[in-house]
Every structure is written in structure tokens, then in C-alpha cells.
PDB file of C-alpha atoms in Angstrom:
ATOM      1  CA  MET A   1      11.412 -32.750 -18.595  1.00 37.00           C
ATOM      2  CA  ALA A   2       7.628 -32.369 -18.514  1.00 43.00           C
ATOM      3  CA  ASP A   3       7.862 -31.425 -14.829  1.00 47.00           C
ATOM      4  CA  ASN A   4      10.215 -28.550 -15.682  1.00 46.00           C
ATOM      5  CA  LYS A   5       7.735 -27.198 -18.220  1.00 47.00           C
ATOM      6  CA  GLN A   6       4.929 -27.338 -15.634  1.00 48.00           C
ATOM      7  CA  ALA A   7       7.091 -25.552 -13.069  1.00 59.00           C
ATOM      8  CA  ALA A   8       8.030 -22.733 -15.436  1.00 70.00           C
ATOM      9  CA  ALA A   9       6.146 -19.460 -15.366  1.00 76.00           C
ATOM     10  CA  HIS A  10       3.747 -18.762 -18.202  1.00 91.00           C
ATOM     11  CA  PRO A  11       4.180 -15.045 -19.013  1.00 92.00           C
ATOM     12  CA  LYS A  12       0.756 -14.571 -20.657  1.00 95.00           C
ATOM     13  CA  GLN A  13      -1.100 -16.218 -17.762  1.00 96.00           C
ATOM     14  CA  ALA A  14       1.024 -14.275 -15.252  1.00 96.00           C
ATOM     15  CA  ALA A  15       0.194 -10.982 -16.975  1.00 97.00           C
ATOM     16  CA  LYS A  16      -3.536 -11.820 -17.014  1.00 97.00           C
ATOM     17  CA  LEU A  17      -3.494 -12.807 -13.336  1.00 97.00           C
ATOM     18  CA  ALA A  18      -1.524  -9.644 -12.473  1.00 97.00           C
ATOM     19  CA  LYS A  19      -4.286  -7.538 -14.075  1.00 97.00           C
ATOM     20  CA  GLN A  20      -6.882  -9.397 -12.001  1.00 98.00           C
ATOM     21  CA  ILE A  21      -4.831  -8.913  -8.825  1.00 98.00           C
ATOM     22  CA  THR A  22      -4.443  -5.200  -9.570  1.00 98.00           C
ATOM     23  CA  ALA A  23      -8.185  -4.847 -10.231  1.00 97.00           C
ATOM     24  CA  PHE A  24      -8.955  -6.651  -6.967  1.00 97.00           C
ATOM     25  CA  ALA A  25      -6.613  -4.329  -5.065  1.00 97.00           C
ATOM     26  CA  LYS A  26      -8.119  -1.204  -6.638  1.00 97.00           C
ATOM     27  CA  SER A  27     -11.670  -2.271  -5.816  1.00 96.00           C
ATOM     28  CA  HIS A  28     -10.825  -3.293  -2.236  1.00 95.00           C
ATOM     29  CA  GLY A  29      -9.127  -0.314  -0.682  1.00 94.00           C
ATOM     30  CA  GLY A  30      -6.345   0.351  -3.177  1.00 96.00           C
ATOM     31  CA  ALA A  31      -3.933  -2.378  -2.054  1.00 96.00           C
ATOM     32  CA  ALA A  32      -3.763  -6.110  -1.488  1.00 97.00           C
ATOM     33  CA  GLU A  33      -1.546  -8.735   0.089  1.00 97.00           C
ATOM     34  CA  GLY A  34      -1.436 -12.407  -0.709  1.00 97.00           C
ATOM     35  CA  GLN A  35      -0.235 -15.910  -0.019  1.00 97.00           C
ATOM     36  CA  LEU A  36       0.574 -18.689  -2.467  1.00 97.00           C
ATOM     37  CA  ALA A  37      -0.351 -22.316  -1.812  1.00 96.00           C
ATOM     38  CA  HIS A  38      -0.033 -25.462  -3.932  1.00 95.00           C
ATOM     39  CA  ILE A  39      -3.484 -26.966  -4.381  1.00 94.00           C
ATOM     40  CA  ALA A  40      -3.427 -29.827  -6.897  1.00 89.00           C
ATOM     41  CA  ARG A  41      -1.504 -31.229  -9.844  1.00 88.00           C
ATOM     42  CA  GLY A  42       0.858 -28.287 -10.080  1.00 87.00           C
ATOM     43  CA  THR A  43      -1.756 -25.565  -9.671  1.00 95.00           C
ATOM     44  CA  THR A  44      -1.342 -22.799  -7.125  1.00 96.00           C
ATOM     45  CA  ARG A  45      -3.907 -20.724  -5.277  1.00 96.00           C
ATOM     46  CA  ILE A  46      -3.292 -17.003  -4.899  1.00 97.00           C
ATOM     47  CA  ALA A  47      -5.201 -15.969  -1.777  1.00 96.00           C
ATOM     48  CA  LEU A  48      -5.737 -12.201  -1.739  1.00 97.00           C
ATOM     49  CA  VAL A  49      -6.693  -9.869   1.094  1.00 96.00           C
ATOM     50  CA  GLY A  50      -7.602  -6.299   0.179  1.00 96.00           C
ATOM     51  CA  ALA A  51      -6.812  -3.263   2.297  1.00 96.00           C
ATOM     52  CA  ASN A  52     -10.489  -3.206   3.332  1.00 94.00           C
ATOM     53  CA  GLY A  53     -10.373  -6.823   4.572  1.00 94.00           C
ATOM     54  CA  GLU A  54     -12.265  -8.349   1.655  1.00 93.00           C
ATOM     55  CA  TRP A  55     -10.678 -11.523   0.328  1.00 92.00           C
ATOM     56  CA  GLY A  56     -10.656 -13.674  -2.745  1.00 92.00           C
ATOM     57  CA  ASN A  57      -8.740 -16.359  -4.622  1.00 94.00           C
ATOM     58  CA  LEU A  58      -7.234 -16.861  -8.045  1.00 97.00           C
ATOM     59  CA  VAL A  59      -5.681 -20.036  -9.461  1.00 96.00           C
ATOM     60  CA  ALA A  60      -2.481 -20.196 -11.494  1.00 96.00           C
ATOM     61  CA  GLY A  61      -1.190 -23.085 -13.588  1.00 95.00           C
ATOM     62  CA  SER A  62       2.070 -23.210 -11.635  1.00 95.00           C
ATOM     63  CA  TYR A  63       3.713 -21.807  -8.526  1.00 95.00           C
ATOM     64  CA  GLU A  64       6.139 -19.782 -10.651  1.00 95.00           C
ATOM     65  CA  THR A  65       3.291 -18.262 -12.669  1.00 96.00           C
ATOM     66  CA  ALA A  66       1.529 -17.253  -9.443  1.00 97.00           C
ATOM     67  CA  ARG A  67       4.731 -15.788  -8.002  1.00 97.00           C
ATOM     68  CA  GLN A  68       5.416 -13.866 -11.205  1.00 97.00           C
ATOM     69  CA  ALA A  69       1.838 -12.502 -11.284  1.00 97.00           C
ATOM     70  CA  ALA A  70       2.135 -11.278  -7.695  1.00 98.00           C
ATOM     71  CA  GLU A  71       5.477  -9.671  -8.505  1.00 97.00           C
ATOM     72  CA  ILE A  72       4.080  -7.890 -11.580  1.00 97.00           C
ATOM     73  CA  ALA A  73       1.089  -6.669  -9.544  1.00 98.00           C
ATOM     74  CA  GLY A  74       3.421  -5.465  -6.800  1.00 97.00           C
ATOM     75  CA  ILE A  75       1.677  -7.118  -3.872  1.00 97.00           C
ATOM     76  CA  THR A  76       3.314  -8.277  -0.663  1.00 95.00           C
ATOM     77  CA  LEU A  77       3.380 -12.058  -0.329  1.00 97.00           C
ATOM     78  CA  HIS A  78       3.224 -13.805   3.036  1.00 95.00           C
ATOM     79  CA  ASP A  79       4.643 -17.261   3.743  1.00 94.00           C
ATOM     80  CA  ASP A  80       1.501 -18.404   5.561  1.00 92.00           C
ATOM     81  CA  PHE A  81      -2.168 -17.466   5.695  1.00 90.00           C
ATOM     82  CA  ASP A  82      -2.169 -16.968   9.433  1.00 88.00           C
ATOM     83  CA  GLY A  83      -1.158 -14.382  11.978  1.00 86.00           C
ATOM     84  CA  GLU A  84      -0.843 -10.919  10.487  1.00 89.00           C
ATOM     85  CA  LEU A  85      -2.484 -11.712   7.129  1.00 90.00           C
ATOM     86  CA  ALA A  86      -5.395 -13.702   8.579  1.00 90.00           C
ATOM     87  CA  ALA A  87      -6.076 -10.937  11.113  1.00 90.00           C
ATOM     88  CA  LYS A  88      -6.764  -8.537   8.225  1.00 92.00           C
ATOM     89  CA  VAL A  89      -9.571 -10.663   6.754  1.00 90.00           C
ATOM     90  CA  ARG A  90     -13.052  -9.305   7.335  1.00 87.00           C
ATOM     91  CA  THR A  91     -15.869 -11.820   7.223  1.00 81.00           C
ATOM     92  CA  GLY A  92     -19.511 -11.034   6.808  1.00 78.00           C
ATOM     93  CA  PRO A  93     -22.811 -12.710   7.635  1.00 78.00           C
ATOM     94  CA  TYR A  94     -22.544 -15.093   4.686  1.00 74.00           C
ATOM     95  CA  GLU A  95     -19.188 -16.465   5.795  1.00 71.00           C
ATOM     96  CA  TRP A  96     -20.285 -16.792   9.408  1.00 69.00           C
ATOM     97  CA  SER A  97     -23.462 -18.626   8.487  1.00 71.00           C
ATOM     98  CA  ARG A  98     -21.612 -20.996   6.169  1.00 69.00           C
ATOM     99  CA  MET A  99     -18.500 -21.652   8.285  1.00 68.00           C
ATOM    100  CA  ALA A 100     -19.841 -21.588  11.820  1.00 60.00           C
ATOM    101  CA  GLY A 101     -23.579 -21.076  11.676  1.00 54.00           C
ATOM    102  CA  ILE A 102     -24.319 -24.466  10.209  1.00 57.00           C
ATOM    103  CA  GLN A 103     -22.496 -26.270  13.005  1.00 56.00           C
ATOM    104  CA  ILE A 104     -23.973 -24.201  15.830  1.00 55.00           C
ATOM    105  CA  GLY A 105     -27.482 -23.905  14.482  1.00 54.00           C
ATOM    106  CA  GLY A 106     -27.127 -20.475  12.896  1.00 52.00           C
ATOM    107  CA  LEU A 107     -29.009 -19.213   9.897  1.00 53.00           C
ATOM    108  CA  SER A 108     -28.491 -21.053   6.632  1.00 52.00           C
ATOM    109  CA  ASN A 109     -28.434 -19.476   3.205  1.00 49.00           C
ATOM    110  CA  GLY A 110     -31.214 -21.718   1.971  1.00 51.00           C
ATOM    111  CA  PRO A 111     -31.071 -24.241  -0.850  1.00 53.00           C
ATOM    112  CA  ALA A 112     -28.798 -23.594  -3.812  1.00 48.00           C
ATOM    113  CA  ASP A 113     -30.499 -22.364  -6.957  1.00 49.00           C
ATOM    114  CA  ASN A 114     -30.314 -24.976  -9.680  1.00 41.00           C
TER     115      ASN A 114
END
């Protein structure tokens, strides 16, 4: 029974996430697309890609909450974060230096501020 409660959508969280998705879309070219992925203990990541190629993530308490938020926001959801969706992602110098630059001797971003 507890599993059913976790799987159910939470309308208040979905509405809050939908507002964040809509704000992301507006500030990144006026539209966004996304992909949902289970990450841990029932939580779901909403990966977003704006029309301008910028990307970001949100986390929902359940898959159904994430799906409902995307539906309220009116974004297109993709089954996978590859192919067409991945091709739209634009990365900048920060991402390149963190993802590839470290391994191939590229510039680092320096020590983290503590």
C-alpha cells in the first residue's frame, strides 16, 4: 500500500514543477522538451532541453508527479535522452572542461570555493 502512495502523483508538487518547467522554457527560447528517468528511491529526474539548447534538471518525488508536471507545462517528452533530444543540447566551455577536459588535459575550473 505504501508503494501505491509513492507512485501516485502529488498535485501540489506537480503544479510547482510545472511552473519551474514553464519558466525554464520561457527563459531558454520559449519552448522546452524533456525526458523522465528514475533516479533513486522512487524519485524521478526531469531532464529539460530548451529551444536554445540550454539544459537543466528538476527532481520529482515520483514518476507520476514528473509526468503530470510535464503534461501541465505542455512539453514534449522523449523516451530516451539520446538521438534527437541529445542532438539539441548545446554545451559550453564549462561542460567541456569538466566532462572531457579533465581526462585529456584541458583547462580545469580551479578548486571549489568552500
